[in-house]
mmCIF file of C-alpha atoms in Angstrom:
data_model
loop_
_atom_site.group_PDB
_atom_site.id
_atom_site.type_symbol
_atom_site.label_atom_id
_atom_site.label_comp_id
_atom_site.label_asym_id
_atom_site.label_seq_id
_atom_site.Cartn_x
_atom_site.Cartn_y
_atom_site.Cartn_z
ATOM 1 C CA UNK A 1 0.077 -0.017 0.087
ATOM 2 C CA UNK A 2 3.217 2.488 1.047
ATOM 3 C CA UNK A 3 4.687 2.506 -2.762
ATOM 4 C CA UNK A 4 1.353 2.463 -4.292
ATOM 5 C CA UNK A 5 0.493 5.353 -2.485
ATOM 6 C CA UNK A 6 3.460 7.674 -2.379
ATOM 7 C CA UNK A 7 3.899 6.635 -6.199
ATOM 8 C CA UNK A 8 0.155 8.054 -6.697
ATOM 9 C CA UNK A 9 1.089 10.977 -4.809
ATOM 10 C CA UNK A 10 4.441 11.756 -6.702
ATOM 11 C CA UNK A 11 2.592 11.609 -9.865
ATOM 12 C CA UNK A 12 -0.536 14.013 -8.598
ATOM 13 C CA UNK A 13 2.244 16.079 -7.506
ATOM 14 C CA UNK A 14 3.993 16.060 -10.278
ATOM 15 C CA UNK A 15 0.251 17.011 -12.664
ATOM 16 C CA UNK A 16 -0.161 19.808 -9.633
ATOM 17 C CA UNK A 17 3.697 21.338 -9.998
ATOM 18 C CA UNK A 18 3.553 21.701 -13.817
ATOM 19 C CA UNK A 19 0.376 22.869 -14.476
ATOM 20 C CA UNK A 20 0.659 25.389 -11.991
ATOM 21 C CA UNK A 21 4.267 26.525 -13.562
ATOM 22 C CA UNK A 22 2.761 26.579 -17.206
ATOM 23 C CA UNK A 23 0.286 29.448 -15.893
ATOM 24 C CA UNK A 24 2.900 30.734 -13.900
ATOM 25 C CA UNK A 25 5.493 30.942 -16.786
ATOM 26 C CA UNK A 26 3.007 32.455 -19.060
ATOM 27 C CA UNK A 27 2.097 35.378 -16.180
ATOM 28 C CA UNK A 28 5.785 35.832 -16.048
ATOM 29 C CA UNK A 29 5.785 36.726 -20.551
ATOM 30 C CA UNK A 30 8.301 33.315 -20.352
ATOM 31 C CA UNK A 31 7.429 30.744 -23.604
ATOM 32 C CA UNK A 32 5.985 30.888 -26.599
ATOM 33 C CA UNK A 33 2.879 32.667 -27.458
ATOM 34 C CA UNK A 34 -0.304 30.455 -27.994
ATOM 35 C CA UNK A 35 -2.633 30.314 -25.579
ATOM 36 C CA UNK A 36 -3.837 33.001 -23.283
ATOM 37 C CA UNK A 37 -3.675 32.687 -19.518
ATOM 38 C CA UNK A 38 -7.152 32.055 -19.420
ATOM 39 C CA UNK A 39 -6.739 29.374 -21.743
ATOM 40 C CA UNK A 40 -4.521 27.660 -19.892
ATOM 41 C CA UNK A 41 -6.378 28.098 -16.380
ATOM 42 C CA UNK A 42 -9.109 26.999 -18.195
ATOM 43 C CA UNK A 43 -7.152 23.823 -18.992
ATOM 44 C CA UNK A 44 -5.546 23.370 -16.380
ATOM 45 C CA UNK A 45 -7.005 24.883 -13.160
ATOM 46 C CA UNK A 46 -9.514 21.602 -13.073
ATOM 47 C CA UNK A 47 -6.511 19.529 -13.418
ATOM 48 C CA UNK A 48 -4.766 20.756 -10.937
ATOM 49 C CA UNK A 49 -7.889 20.745 -8.455
ATOM 50 C CA UNK A 50 -7.963 17.027 -9.632
ATOM 51 C CA UNK A 51 -4.333 16.815 -8.601
ATOM 52 C CA UNK A 52 -4.805 18.479 -4.867
ATOM 53 C CA UNK A 53 -7.995 15.843 -3.903
ATOM 54 C CA UNK A 54 -5.585 13.221 -5.213
ATOM 55 C CA UNK A 55 -2.685 14.397 -2.623
ATOM 56 C CA UNK A 56 -5.138 14.617 0.187
ATOM 57 C CA UNK A 57 -6.161 11.390 0.022
ATOM 58 C CA UNK A 58 -2.622 9.176 -1.035
ATOM 59 C CA UNK A 59 -1.086 12.496 2.207
ATOM 60 C CA UNK A 60 -3.434 11.468 4.331
ATOM 61 C CA UNK A 61 -3.374 7.702 3.911
ATOM 62 C CA UNK A 62 0.975 8.358 4.125
ATOM 63 C CA UNK A 63 -0.187 9.995 8.128
ATOM 64 C CA UNK A 64 -2.309 7.373 9.127
ATOM 65 C CA UNK A 65 0.731 5.164 8.100
ATOM 66 C CA UNK A 66 3.151 6.798 9.663
ATOM 67 C CA UNK A 67 1.421 8.831 12.563
ATOM 68 C CA UNK A 68 4.862 10.000 14.401
ATOM 69 C CA UNK A 69 6.416 10.752 11.218
ATOM 70 C CA UNK A 70 4.313 13.511 9.805
ATOM 71 C CA UNK A 71 2.549 14.906 13.560
ATOM 72 C CA UNK A 72 5.991 15.370 15.822
ATOM 73 C CA UNK A 73 7.772 17.475 11.976
ATOM 74 C CA UNK A 74 7.115 21.320 11.955
ATOM 75 C CA UNK A 75 7.947 20.907 8.489
ATOM 76 C CA UNK A 76 4.887 18.712 7.994
ATOM 77 C CA UNK A 77 2.601 21.358 9.702
ATOM 78 C CA UNK A 78 4.122 23.995 7.725
ATOM 79 C CA UNK A 79 3.407 22.412 4.692
ATOM 80 C CA UNK A 80 -0.478 21.663 5.233
ATOM 81 C CA UNK A 81 -0.212 25.384 6.057
ATOM 82 C CA UNK A 82 1.747 26.326 3.253
ATOM 83 C CA UNK A 83 -1.031 24.238 0.809
ATOM 84 C CA UNK A 84 -4.028 25.867 2.393
ATOM 85 C CA UNK A 85 -2.817 28.941 1.412
ATOM 86 C CA UNK A 86 -2.222 27.925 -2.084
ATOM 87 C CA UNK A 87 -5.165 26.960 -2.854
ATOM 88 C CA UNK A 88 -7.067 29.568 -1.803
ATOM 89 C CA UNK A 89 -4.474 32.023 -3.880
ATOM 90 C CA UNK A 90 -5.722 29.380 -6.569
ATOM 91 C CA UNK A 91 -9.427 30.468 -5.989
ATOM 92 C CA UNK A 92 -8.608 33.416 -5.703
ATOM 93 C CA UNK A 93 -6.875 33.555 -9.182
ATOM 94 C CA UNK A 94 -9.335 31.740 -10.825
ATOM 95 C CA UNK A 95 -12.004 34.125 -9.684
ATOM 96 C CA UNK A 96 -10.260 37.430 -10.862
ATOM 97 C CA UNK A 97 -9.296 35.908 -13.900
ATOM 98 C CA UNK A 98 -12.588 34.943 -14.833
ATOM 99 C CA UNK A 99 -14.008 38.439 -13.863
ATOM 100 C CA UNK A 100 -10.800 40.090 -15.739
ATOM 101 C CA UNK A 101 -10.149 37.767 -18.671
ATOM 102 C CA UNK A 102 -8.952 40.193 -21.083
ATOM 103 C CA UNK A 103 -7.002 42.293 -18.708
ATOM 104 C CA UNK A 104 -4.978 39.600 -17.663
ATOM 105 C CA UNK A 105 -4.805 37.842 -20.959
ATOM 106 C CA UNK A 106 -3.177 40.989 -22.610
ATOM 107 C CA UNK A 107 0.666 41.040 -21.284
ATOM 108 C CA UNK A 108 0.607 45.065 -22.515
ATOM 109 C CA UNK A 109 -2.694 45.891 -19.576
ATOM 110 C CA UNK A 110 -1.695 42.562 -17.136
ATOM 111 C CA UNK A 111 -1.891 43.794 -13.703
ATOM 112 C CA UNK A 112 1.074 44.094 -11.786
ATOM 113 C CA UNK A 113 -0.655 41.265 -9.348
ATOM 114 C CA UNK A 114 0.102 38.918 -11.785
ATOM 115 C CA UNK A 115 3.359 38.787 -11.889
ATOM 116 C CA UNK A 116 3.905 38.727 -7.553
ATOM 117 C CA UNK A 117 1.012 35.963 -7.937
ATOM 118 C CA UNK A 118 3.082 33.782 -10.381
ATOM 119 C CA UNK A 119 6.178 34.509 -8.311
ATOM 120 C CA UNK A 120 4.240 33.519 -4.650
ATOM 121 C CA UNK A 121 2.221 30.131 -6.519
ATOM 122 C CA UNK A 122 6.265 29.118 -7.920
ATOM 123 C CA UNK A 123 7.723 29.245 -4.679
ATOM 124 C CA UNK A 124 4.954 28.568 -2.429
ATOM 125 C CA UNK A 125 4.751 24.812 -4.966
ATOM 126 C CA UNK A 126 8.509 24.088 -4.702
ATOM 127 C CA UNK A 127 8.486 24.942 -0.692
ATOM 128 C CA UNK A 128 5.599 22.428 -0.682
ATOM 129 C CA UNK A 129 8.326 19.830 -2.716
ATOM 130 C CA UNK A 130 11.584 20.417 -0.771
ATOM 131 C CA UNK A 131 9.225 20.340 3.194
ATOM 132 C CA UNK A 132 7.721 17.188 1.462
ATOM 133 C CA UNK A 133 11.155 15.446 0.500
ATOM 134 C CA UNK A 134 12.576 16.768 4.169
ATOM 135 C CA UNK A 135 9.986 15.270 6.267
ATOM 136 C CA UNK A 136 11.331 11.937 6.005
ATOM 137 C CA UNK A 137 15.111 13.279 6.883
ATOM 138 C CA UNK A 138 14.231 15.416 9.878
ATOM 139 C CA UNK A 139 11.306 13.253 11.850
ATOM 140 C CA UNK A 140 13.644 11.509 14.411
ATOM 141 C CA UNK A 141 15.314 14.193 15.379
ATOM 142 C CA UNK A 142 11.714 15.231 16.753
ATOM 143 C CA UNK A 143 10.357 11.960 17.892
#
């Protein structure tokens, strides 16, 4: 059960992170044109939510299997808090984008907050990944 759960967790994290990066890079003006921010978000944000649901299920399973490893580590709690913040931030982004699609799609009129969102989102998801990896290495110091 553990290897299957961990493998599924990694695949779901890859889907979520790749989707977030494609959107964030477009917001930062990196990459070849072709699809607008709205088109990318319409396609990728649902994948992010599905991947997050799988991550939460597999993460909960891993936590049930090894609760001490998770619960005693401050990094685990930081990771969970960051996931909540990033989920709320993604929800805000989706709603704001729908309300102002034309403005966000045009690089010339894109609000400055778009760049801030992209940078914070990227740094946040990278931090979630790093924290997730470090739980396995530092939990023994707290147990």
